[in-house]
PDB file of C-alpha atoms and ligand atoms in Angstrom:
ATOM      1  CA  MET A   1       0.953  20.781  -3.301  1.00 36.00           C
ATOM      2  CA  GLN A   2       2.580  17.373  -3.088  1.00 35.00           C
ATOM      3  CA  GLY A   3       4.350  17.662   0.247  1.00 37.00           C
ATOM      4  CA  GLY A   4       7.756  17.398  -1.351  1.00 40.00           C
ATOM      5  CA  LEU A   5       7.353  13.758  -2.369  1.00 38.00           C
ATOM      6  CA  ALA A   6       8.688  12.919  -5.820  1.00 44.00           C
ATOM      7  CA  LEU A   7       6.234  11.088  -8.052  1.00 42.00           C
ATOM      8  CA  PRO A   8       8.108   7.745  -8.140  1.00 42.00           C
ATOM      9  CA  ALA A   9       8.163   7.723  -4.347  1.00 45.00           C
ATOM     10  CA  ILE A  10       4.432   8.372  -4.245  1.00 43.00           C
ATOM     11  CA  ILE A  11       3.735   5.553  -6.684  1.00 43.00           C
ATOM     12  CA  GLU A  12       5.959   3.194  -4.755  1.00 43.00           C
ATOM     13  CA  ALA A  13       4.178   4.142  -1.558  1.00 43.00           C
ATOM     14  CA  ALA A  14       0.830   3.362  -3.162  1.00 43.00           C
ATOM     15  CA  PHE A  15       1.669   0.152  -4.952  1.00 40.00           C
ATOM     16  CA  GLY A  16       4.820  -1.045  -3.263  1.00 38.00           C
ATOM     17  CA  HIS A  17       5.527  -3.435  -0.459  1.00 38.00           C
ATOM     18  CA  ALA A  18       3.965  -4.464   2.784  1.00 34.00           C
ATOM     19  CA  SER A  19       4.554  -1.191   4.629  1.00 36.00           C
ATOM     20  CA  VAL A  20       1.552   0.327   2.861  1.00 37.00           C
ATOM     21  CA  ALA A  21      -0.885  -1.963   4.599  1.00 45.00           C
ATOM     22  CA  ASP A  22       0.821  -1.764   7.989  1.00 58.00           C
ATOM     23  CA  SER A  23      -1.374  -0.352  10.687  1.00 71.00           C
ATOM     24  CA  PRO A  24       0.223   2.734  12.229  1.00 80.00           C
ATOM     25  CA  GLY A  25      -1.380   1.923  15.580  1.00 88.00           C
ATOM     26  CA  LYS A  26      -4.094   3.825  17.337  1.00 94.00           C
ATOM     27  CA  PRO A  27      -3.831   7.529  18.064  1.00 97.00           C
ATOM     28  CA  LYS A  28      -4.662   9.013  21.435  1.00 97.00           C
ATOM     29  CA  ARG A  29      -8.110  10.607  21.109  1.00 98.00           C
ATOM     30  CA  PHE A  30      -8.888  13.883  22.811  1.00 98.00           C
ATOM     31  CA  GLU A  31     -12.354  12.814  23.925  1.00 98.00           C
ATOM     32  CA  GLU A  32     -10.873   9.763  25.659  1.00 98.00           C
ATOM     33  CA  VAL A  33      -8.329  11.700  27.735  1.00 98.00           C
ATOM     34  CA  VAL A  34      -9.230  11.348  31.417  1.00 98.00           C
ATOM     35  CA  GLY A  35      -9.008  14.539  33.461  1.00 97.00           C
ATOM     36  CA  PHE A  36      -6.006  13.523  35.564  1.00 98.00           C
ATOM     37  CA  GLU A  37      -4.016  12.566  32.426  1.00 97.00           C
ATOM     38  CA  LEU A  38      -4.405  15.884  30.692  1.00 96.00           C
ATOM     39  CA  THR A  39      -1.135  17.584  31.592  1.00 96.00           C
ATOM     40  CA  GLU A  40       0.937  14.548  30.685  1.00 97.00           C
ATOM     41  CA  VAL A  41      -0.955  13.887  27.443  1.00 97.00           C
ATOM     42  CA  ILE A  42      -0.427  17.455  26.253  1.00 96.00           C
ATOM     43  CA  ALA A  43       3.248  17.298  27.179  1.00 96.00           C
ATOM     44  CA  THR A  44       3.859  14.022  25.333  1.00 97.00           C
ATOM     45  CA  HIS A  45       2.089  14.867  22.060  1.00 97.00           C
ATOM     46  CA  ARG A  46       3.820  17.023  19.515  1.00 95.00           C
ATOM     47  CA  LEU A  47       0.732  18.580  17.984  1.00 97.00           C
ATOM     48  CA  ALA A  48      -3.055  18.714  17.958  1.00 98.00           C
ATOM     49  CA  VAL A  49      -4.681  17.133  14.875  1.00 98.00           C
ATOM     50  CA  LEU A  50      -8.070  18.596  13.983  1.00 98.00           C
ATOM     51  CA  PRO A  51     -10.133  16.970  11.199  1.00 98.00           C
ATOM     52  CA  LEU A  52     -12.537  19.361   9.497  1.00 98.00           C
ATOM     53  CA  GLY A  53     -15.426  17.673   7.676  1.00 98.00           C
ATOM     54  CA  SER A  54     -19.008  18.453   6.662  1.00 98.00           C
ATOM     55  CA  LEU A  55     -22.575  17.165   6.554  1.00 98.00           C
ATOM     56  CA  GLU A  56     -23.490  17.630   2.913  1.00 97.00           C
ATOM     57  CA  PHE A  57     -25.410  15.893   0.123  1.00 97.00           C
ATOM     58  CA  HIS A  58     -22.890  13.987  -2.003  1.00 97.00           C
ATOM     59  CA  GLY A  59     -25.261  12.375  -4.520  1.00 97.00           C
ATOM     60  CA  PRO A  60     -27.655   9.455  -4.019  1.00 98.00           C
ATOM     61  CA  HIS A  61     -24.760   6.975  -3.692  1.00 98.00           C
ATOM     62  CA  ASN A  62     -22.716   8.587  -0.881  1.00 98.00           C
ATOM     63  CA  PRO A  63     -23.333   9.231   2.833  1.00 98.00           C
ATOM     64  CA  LEU A  64     -24.002  12.778   4.020  1.00 98.00           C
ATOM     65  CA  GLY A  65     -20.915  12.574   6.208  1.00 98.00           C
ATOM     66  CA  SER A  66     -18.590  11.653   3.310  1.00 98.00           C
ATOM     67  CA  ASP A  67     -16.075  14.421   4.009  1.00 98.00           C
ATOM     68  CA  SER A  68     -16.096  13.735   7.745  1.00 98.00           C
ATOM     69  CA  ILE A  69     -15.578   9.993   7.202  1.00 98.00           C
ATOM     70  CA  ILE A  70     -12.584  10.578   4.898  1.00 98.00           C
ATOM     71  CA  VAL A  71     -10.801  13.107   7.124  1.00 98.00           C
ATOM     72  CA  SER A  72     -11.503  11.138  10.297  1.00 98.00           C
ATOM     73  CA  GLY A  73      -9.939   8.063   8.703  1.00 98.00           C
ATOM     74  CA  ILE A  74      -6.850   9.803   7.333  1.00 98.00           C
ATOM     75  CA  ALA A  75      -6.351  11.978  10.425  1.00 98.00           C
ATOM     76  CA  ALA A  76      -6.401   8.958  12.750  1.00 98.00           C
ATOM     77  CA  ARG A  77      -3.529   7.371  10.850  1.00 98.00           C
ATOM     78  CA  VAL A  78      -1.633  10.657  10.503  1.00 98.00           C
ATOM     79  CA  ALA A  79      -1.983  11.382  14.248  1.00 98.00           C
ATOM     80  CA  ALA A  80      -0.687   7.913  15.113  1.00 98.00           C
ATOM     81  CA  ARG A  81       2.338   8.353  12.820  1.00 98.00           C
ATOM     82  CA  THR A  82       3.229  11.879  13.971  1.00 98.00           C
ATOM     83  CA  ARG A  83       2.481  11.576  17.713  1.00 97.00           C
ATOM     84  CA  GLY A  84      -0.430  13.967  17.408  1.00 98.00           C
ATOM     85  CA  LEU A  85      -3.392  14.143  19.767  1.00 98.00           C
ATOM     86  CA  LEU A  86      -6.457  13.466  17.614  1.00 98.00           C
ATOM     87  CA  PHE A  87      -9.418  15.759  18.141  1.00 98.00           C
ATOM     88  CA  PRO A  88     -12.969  14.738  17.133  1.00 98.00           C
ATOM     89  CA  ALA A  89     -13.906  15.740  13.579  1.00 98.00           C
ATOM     90  CA  ILE A  90     -15.750  19.027  13.285  1.00 98.00           C
ATOM     91  CA  THR A  91     -18.764  18.025  11.216  1.00 98.00           C
ATOM     92  CA  PHE A  92     -21.191  20.990  11.310  1.00 98.00           C
ATOM     93  CA  THR A  93     -19.481  23.385   8.905  1.00 98.00           C
ATOM     94  CA  HIS A  94     -20.149  25.795   6.059  1.00 97.00           C
ATOM     95  CA  CYS A  95     -21.541  24.380   2.789  1.00 95.00           C
ATOM     96  CA  PRO A  96     -21.517  26.531  -0.346  1.00 90.00           C
ATOM     97  CA  ALA A  97     -24.716  27.743  -1.984  1.00 88.00           C
ATOM     98  CA  HIS A  98     -24.666  25.136  -4.749  1.00 86.00           C
ATOM     99  CA  THR A  99     -25.006  22.269  -2.243  1.00 87.00           C
ATOM    100  CA  ALA A 100     -26.614  24.092   0.717  1.00 86.00           C
ATOM    101  CA  ASN A 101     -30.136  23.608  -0.614  1.00 86.00           C
ATOM    102  CA  PHE A 102     -29.920  19.897  -1.208  1.00 91.00           C
ATOM    103  CA  ARG A 103     -31.849  17.817   1.305  1.00 92.00           C
ATOM    104  CA  GLY A 104     -29.476  16.462   3.916  1.00 95.00           C
ATOM    105  CA  THR A 105     -27.003  19.322   3.817  1.00 96.00           C
ATOM    106  CA  ILE A 106     -26.527  21.202   7.069  1.00 97.00           C
ATOM    107  CA  SER A 107     -24.759  24.510   6.525  1.00 96.00           C
ATOM    108  CA  ILE A 108     -23.348  26.993   9.003  1.00 97.00           C
ATOM    109  CA  ARG A 109     -23.054  30.566   7.706  1.00 97.00           C
ATOM    110  CA  PRO A 110     -19.440  31.353   6.761  1.00 96.00           C
ATOM    111  CA  GLU A 111     -19.064  34.207   9.260  1.00 97.00           C
ATOM    112  CA  VAL A 112     -20.448  32.015  12.073  1.00 98.00           C
ATOM    113  CA  MET A 113     -18.202  29.144  10.975  1.00 98.00           C
ATOM    114  CA  THR A 114     -15.160  31.409  11.108  1.00 98.00           C
ATOM    115  CA  MET A 115     -15.917  32.532  14.666  1.00 98.00           C
ATOM    116  CA  TYR A 116     -16.872  29.024  15.793  1.00 98.00           C
ATOM    117  CA  PHE A 117     -13.736  27.443  14.366  1.00 98.00           C
ATOM    118  CA  ALA A 118     -11.559  30.228  15.779  1.00 98.00           C
ATOM    119  CA  ASP A 119     -12.961  29.428  19.245  1.00 98.00           C
ATOM    120  CA  ILE A 120     -12.031  25.763  18.865  1.00 98.00           C
ATOM    121  CA  LEU A 121      -8.506  26.738  17.806  1.00 98.00           C
ATOM    122  CA  ARG A 122      -8.213  29.206  20.728  1.00 97.00           C
ATOM    123  CA  ASN A 123      -9.162  26.442  23.151  1.00 97.00           C
ATOM    124  CA  ALA A 124      -6.608  24.052  21.653  1.00 96.00           C
ATOM    125  CA  LEU A 125      -3.918  26.715  22.069  1.00 97.00           C
ATOM    126  CA  HIS A 126      -5.119  27.514  25.588  1.00 96.00           C
ATOM    127  CA  LEU A 127      -4.642  23.846  26.500  1.00 95.00           C
ATOM    128  CA  GLY A 128      -0.980  24.284  25.736  1.00 94.00           C
ATOM    129  CA  PHE A 129      -0.595  23.137  22.146  1.00 96.00           C
ATOM    130  CA  ARG A 130       1.669  25.330  20.049  1.00 94.00           C
ATOM    131  CA  ARG A 131       1.387  23.285  16.855  1.00 97.00           C
ATOM    132  CA  VAL A 132      -2.024  22.556  15.360  1.00 98.00           C
ATOM    133  CA  PHE A 133      -2.618  20.626  12.147  1.00 98.00           C
ATOM    134  CA  ILE A 134      -6.027  21.075  10.524  1.00 98.00           C
ATOM    135  CA  LEU A 135      -6.871  18.325   8.030  1.00 98.00           C
ATOM    136  CA  ASN A 136      -9.618  19.647   5.815  1.00 98.00           C
ATOM    137  CA  GLY A 137     -12.030  17.461   3.843  1.00 98.00           C
ATOM    138  CA  HIS A 138     -14.411  20.003   2.353  1.00 97.00           C
ATOM    139  CA  ASP A 139     -14.096  22.839  -0.134  1.00 95.00           C
ATOM    140  CA  GLY A 140     -16.502  25.131   1.779  1.00 96.00           C
ATOM    141  CA  ASN A 141     -14.189  25.080   4.811  1.00 97.00           C
ATOM    142  CA  ILE A 142     -11.223  26.639   3.053  1.00 97.00           C
ATOM    143  CA  GLY A 143     -12.330  30.277   3.320  1.00 97.00           C
ATOM    144  CA  PRO A 144     -13.724  30.219   6.887  1.00 98.00           C
ATOM    145  CA  GLY A 145     -11.001  27.811   8.025  1.00 98.00           C
ATOM    146  CA  ARG A 146      -8.156  29.978   6.841  1.00 97.00           C
ATOM    147  CA  GLY A 147      -9.918  33.064   8.189  1.00 97.00           C
ATOM    148  CA  ALA A 148     -10.053  31.498  11.649  1.00 98.00           C
ATOM    149  CA  VAL A 149      -6.420  30.389  11.450  1.00 97.00           C
ATOM    150  CA  ALA A 150      -5.377  33.937  10.544  1.00 95.00           C
ATOM    151  CA  GLN A 151      -7.353  35.366  13.485  1.00 95.00           C
ATOM    152  CA  VAL A 152      -5.932  33.161  16.225  1.00 97.00           C
ATOM    153  CA  ALA A 153      -2.368  33.168  14.885  1.00 94.00           C
ATOM    154  CA  ASP A 154      -2.408  36.920  15.398  1.00 90.00           C
ATOM    155  CA  GLU A 155      -3.431  36.545  19.071  1.00 94.00           C
ATOM    156  CA  VAL A 156      -0.550  34.421  20.328  1.00 90.00           C
ATOM    157  CA  LYS A 157       3.164  34.819  19.895  1.00 85.00           C
ATOM    158  CA  ASP A 158       4.622  31.354  19.683  1.00 90.00           C
ATOM    159  CA  ALA A 159       2.101  29.156  17.830  1.00 94.00           C
ATOM    160  CA  ALA A 160       1.959  27.738  14.317  1.00 96.00           C
ATOM    161  CA  LEU A 161      -1.095  26.315  12.556  1.00 97.00           C
ATOM    162  CA  LEU A 162      -0.942  24.200   9.407  1.00 97.00           C
ATOM    163  CA  PHE A 163      -4.019  23.886   7.168  1.00 98.00           C
ATOM    164  CA  ALA A 164      -4.213  21.361   4.305  1.00 98.00           C
ATOM    165  CA  SER A 165      -6.942  19.611   2.309  1.00 98.00           C
ATOM    166  CA  TRP A 166      -6.479  15.860   1.777  1.00 98.00           C
ATOM    167  CA  TRP A 167      -7.417  15.815  -1.922  1.00 97.00           C
ATOM    168  CA  GLU A 168      -4.837  18.470  -2.807  1.00 96.00           C
ATOM    169  CA  PHE A 169      -2.160  15.811  -2.334  1.00 97.00           C
ATOM    170  CA  LEU A 170      -3.699  13.977  -5.318  1.00 96.00           C
ATOM    171  CA  PRO A 171      -3.204  16.298  -8.294  1.00 92.00           C
ATOM    172  CA  SER A 172      -4.981  15.322 -11.527  1.00 90.00           C
ATOM    173  CA  GLU A 173      -1.775  14.672 -13.473  1.00 89.00           C
ATOM    174  CA  MET A 174      -0.510  12.276 -10.832  1.00 92.00           C
ATOM    175  CA  ILE A 175      -3.785  10.351 -10.665  1.00 93.00           C
ATOM    176  CA  LYS A 176      -3.818  10.093 -14.450  1.00 90.00           C
ATOM    177  CA  SER A 177      -0.275   8.708 -14.418  1.00 92.00           C
ATOM    178  CA  LEU A 178      -1.440   5.978 -12.027  1.00 93.00           C
ATOM    179  CA  GLY A 179      -4.218   4.998 -14.468  1.00 93.00           C
ATOM    180  CA  ILE A 180      -6.777   4.733 -11.681  1.00 93.00           C
ATOM    181  CA  PHE A 181      -9.609   6.625 -13.398  1.00 95.00           C
ATOM    182  CA  GLN A 182     -10.388   7.156 -17.077  1.00 91.00           C
ATOM    183  CA  GLN A 183     -12.030  10.501 -16.340  1.00 89.00           C
ATOM    184  CA  ALA A 184      -9.838  13.333 -17.711  1.00 85.00           C
ATOM    185  CA  ASN A 185      -9.472  15.275 -14.438  1.00 89.00           C
ATOM    186  CA  GLY A 186      -8.248  12.274 -12.474  1.00 92.00           C
ATOM    187  CA  GLY A 187     -11.616  11.575 -10.863  1.00 95.00           C
ATOM    188  CA  HIS A 188     -11.920  14.838  -8.944  1.00 95.00           C
ATOM    189  CA  GLY A 189     -15.284  16.537  -8.409  1.00 94.00           C
ATOM    190  CA  HIS A 190     -17.992  16.653  -5.760  1.00 96.00           C
ATOM    191  CA  GLY A 191     -19.238  13.113  -5.068  1.00 97.00           C
ATOM    192  CA  GLY A 192     -17.230  11.872  -8.061  1.00 98.00           C
ATOM    193  CA  PRO A 193     -15.208   8.663  -8.443  1.00 98.00           C
ATOM    194  CA  LEU A 194     -12.193   9.860  -6.445  1.00 98.00           C
ATOM    195  CA  GLU A 195     -14.176  11.064  -3.457  1.00 98.00           C
ATOM    196  CA  THR A 196     -16.562   8.092  -3.571  1.00 98.00           C
ATOM    197  CA  SER A 197     -13.593   5.704  -3.624  1.00 98.00           C
ATOM    198  CA  ALA A 198     -12.051   7.470  -0.620  1.00 98.00           C
ATOM    199  CA  VAL A 199     -15.284   7.058   1.375  1.00 98.00           C
ATOM    200  CA  ALA A 200     -15.367   3.393   0.326  1.00 98.00           C
ATOM    201  CA  ALA A 201     -11.820   2.967   1.650  1.00 98.00           C
ATOM    202  CA  PHE A 202     -13.188   3.473   5.161  1.00 98.00           C
ATOM    203  CA  ARG A 203     -16.918   2.682   4.929  1.00 98.00           C
ATOM    204  CA  PRO A 204     -17.677   0.497   1.888  1.00 98.00           C
ATOM    205  CA  ASP A 205     -20.986  -0.416   3.538  1.00 98.00           C
ATOM    206  CA  LEU A 206     -22.249   3.151   2.988  1.00 98.00           C
ATOM    207  CA  ILE A 207     -21.585   3.321  -0.788  1.00 98.00           C
ATOM    208  CA  HIS A 208     -24.454   2.473  -3.159  1.00 98.00           C
ATOM    209  CA  LEU A 209     -23.197   2.797  -6.738  1.00 98.00           C
ATOM    210  CA  ASP A 210     -26.441   1.286  -8.072  1.00 98.00           C
ATOM    211  CA  GLN A 211     -28.211   4.486  -6.999  1.00 98.00           C
ATOM    212  CA  ALA A 212     -26.229   6.827  -9.292  1.00 97.00           C
ATOM    213  CA  ARG A 213     -25.575   7.010 -13.016  1.00 97.00           C
ATOM    214  CA  ASP A 214     -22.401   8.301 -14.626  1.00 97.00           C
ATOM    215  CA  LEU A 215     -22.329  12.048 -15.270  1.00 96.00           C
ATOM    216  CA  PRO A 216     -19.855  14.320 -17.077  1.00 93.00           C
ATOM    217  CA  PRO A 217     -16.883  15.404 -14.937  1.00 91.00           C
ATOM    218  CA  PRO A 218     -16.693  19.111 -14.032  1.00 89.00           C
ATOM    219  CA  PRO A 219     -15.515  21.180 -17.039  1.00 88.00           C
ATOM    220  CA  ASN A 220     -11.967  22.488 -16.851  1.00 86.00           C
ATOM    221  CA  LEU A 221     -12.263  26.258 -17.414  1.00 91.00           C
ATOM    222  CA  SER A 222      -8.609  27.178 -16.895  1.00 90.00           C
ATOM    223  CA  GLY A 223      -6.449  24.490 -18.475  1.00 83.00           C
ATOM    224  CA  GLY A 224      -5.307  23.279 -15.080  1.00 78.00           C
ATOM    225  CA  ALA A 225      -4.703  26.438 -13.046  1.00 85.00           C
ATOM    226  CA  PRO A 226      -6.767  26.536  -9.833  1.00 84.00           C
ATOM    227  CA  TYR A 227      -9.723  28.898  -9.624  1.00 88.00           C
ATOM    228  CA  PHE A 228     -12.715  29.487  -7.363  1.00 88.00           C
ATOM    229  CA  LEU A 229     -16.149  29.855  -8.933  1.00 90.00           C
ATOM    230  CA  GLN A 230     -19.136  30.233  -6.612  1.00 90.00           C
ATOM    231  CA  LYS A 231     -22.649  30.131  -8.026  1.00 88.00           C
ATOM    232  CA  SER A 232     -25.634  31.120  -5.941  1.00 88.00           C
ATOM    233  CA  SER A 233     -27.605  27.997  -6.836  1.00 84.00           C
ATOM    234  CA  ALA A 234     -27.345  24.828  -8.850  1.00 81.00           C
ATOM    235  CA  THR A 235     -30.559  24.211 -10.723  1.00 82.00           C
ATOM    236  CA  ASP A 236     -30.589  21.122 -12.934  1.00 84.00           C
ATOM    237  CA  TRP A 237     -27.525  19.672 -11.180  1.00 91.00           C
ATOM    238  CA  PRO A 238     -28.026  16.335  -9.405  1.00 94.00           C
ATOM    239  CA  GLY A 239     -25.537  17.137  -6.637  1.00 94.00           C
ATOM    240  CA  TYR A 240     -22.553  15.098  -7.819  1.00 96.00           C
ATOM    241  CA  SER A 241     -20.391  14.708 -10.897  1.00 95.00           C
ATOM    242  CA  GLY A 242     -18.273  12.281 -12.841  1.00 96.00           C
ATOM    243  CA  HIS A 243     -18.047   8.619 -13.794  1.00 96.00           C
ATOM    244  CA  VAL A 244     -18.991   7.242 -10.410  1.00 97.00           C
ATOM    245  CA  SER A 245     -19.091   3.669 -11.759  1.00 97.00           C
ATOM    246  CA  GLU A 246     -15.267   3.860 -11.752  1.00 97.00           C
ATOM    247  CA  ALA A 247     -15.212   4.121  -7.947  1.00 98.00           C
ATOM    248  CA  SER A 248     -14.001   1.251  -5.774  1.00 97.00           C
ATOM    249  CA  ALA A 249     -12.774   0.673  -2.242  1.00 98.00           C
ATOM    250  CA  GLU A 250      -9.500  -0.736  -3.554  1.00 97.00           C
ATOM    251  CA  LYS A 251      -8.785   2.452  -5.528  1.00 97.00           C
ATOM    252  CA  GLY A 252      -9.800   4.484  -2.509  1.00 98.00           C
ATOM    253  CA  ARG A 253      -7.353   2.671  -0.240  1.00 98.00           C
ATOM    254  CA  LYS A 254      -4.503   3.451  -2.642  1.00 97.00           C
ATOM    255  CA  LEU A 255      -5.514   7.104  -2.890  1.00 98.00           C
ATOM    256  CA  VAL A 256      -5.911   7.769   0.826  1.00 98.00           C
ATOM    257  CA  GLN A 257      -2.573   6.020   1.420  1.00 98.00           C
ATOM    258  CA  ILE A 258      -0.861   8.406  -1.020  1.00 98.00           C
ATOM    259  CA  SER A 259      -2.513  11.361   0.697  1.00 98.00           C
ATOM    260  CA  GLU A 260      -1.657  10.059   4.178  1.00 98.00           C
ATOM    261  CA  ASP A 261       2.012   9.509   3.309  1.00 98.00           C
ATOM    262  CA  ALA A 262       2.347  12.974   1.768  1.00 98.00           C
ATOM    263  CA  ILE A 263       0.643  14.606   4.778  1.00 98.00           C
ATOM    264  CA  VAL A 264       2.960  12.818   7.221  1.00 98.00           C
ATOM    265  CA  LYS A 265       5.914  14.015   5.152  1.00 98.00           C
ATOM    266  CA  LEU A 266       4.568  17.571   5.213  1.00 98.00           C
ATOM    267  CA  ILE A 267       4.148  17.514   9.003  1.00 98.00           C
ATOM    268  CA  GLU A 268       7.604  16.050   9.600  1.00 97.00           C
ATOM    269  CA  ASN A 269       9.145  18.706   7.337  1.00 96.00           C
ATOM    270  CA  TRP A 270       7.163  21.399   9.117  1.00 96.00           C
ATOM    271  CA  LEU A 271       8.139  20.301  12.621  1.00 95.00           C
ATOM    272  CA  SER A 272      11.802  20.012  11.648  1.00 95.00           C
ATOM    273  CA  HIS A 273      11.897  23.539  10.210  1.00 91.00           C
ATOM    274  CA  ALA A 274      10.858  25.628  13.181  1.00 83.00           C
ATOM    275  CA  GLU A 275      12.704  28.603  11.710  1.00 83.00           C
ATOM    276  CA  ALA A 276      10.518  28.753   8.578  1.00 82.00           C
ATOM    277  CA  PRO A 277       8.154  31.723   8.448  1.00 83.00           C
ATOM    278  CA  GLY A 278       4.557  31.384   7.213  1.00 82.00           C
ATOM    279  CA  SER A 279       3.736  31.259   3.501  1.00 76.00           C
ATOM    280  CA  TRP A 280       6.723  32.731   1.702  1.00 68.00           C
TER     281      TRP A 280
HETATM  282 ZN1   ZN B 301     -17.022  16.111  -0.214  1.00 97.39          ZN
END
């Protein structure tokens, strides 16, 4: 899932000229809309942008709100570039069993999360939005998040909801070609160098690499094809993975820029192809 961007274009976007560092301006934030402005704000924004994060242990070196910090940062820039109205990040979400029992994780049961998220989506649609973009930052949100999207899409006739996870725009092969991380899977993994770098891109003050030692990256069981393995617990696992000493804010800024550019491209393609059906 690369949002249709060819690899050279992605690399140029990450390492190229001044446009990368340009600030896209500030998005309009939902919680700052004053009551009397509401009708006009809805009418002048093309979509609602909903960041979906978590509160979850990410190793001794990362903040509990790592996922929420990353999606809030990317979503703010995406909303500004796509004329989206930025909603506050949803932080209390479902965490899978292998992280749910770590101290600091707050987990909502998946069936409750599905109903709760569906209510938020219903309210966004009730406000008048007919296009909603959900920017996900957390693996445990994929099942409940897509379940909620499926529910509400079936209740209205003229809406479309787009769900995407920021790290999926950074496939392992592409990261390896950039030479950012030595780790074989491109730095992916819970609390690993890629995710830690992305947090550092926005909040370097919250990263404490001296608190964590390097660990093996997650084993690749499939040779590259995606799979979903859920264990009921994670004994003898320290709650993160990978060569975290490879993480840096500079790498993180490049990575979130690649993701941001590909997400903007995806949204622009989506909005310009109103005739396209759902997944096909
Ligand atoms: Zn995470």
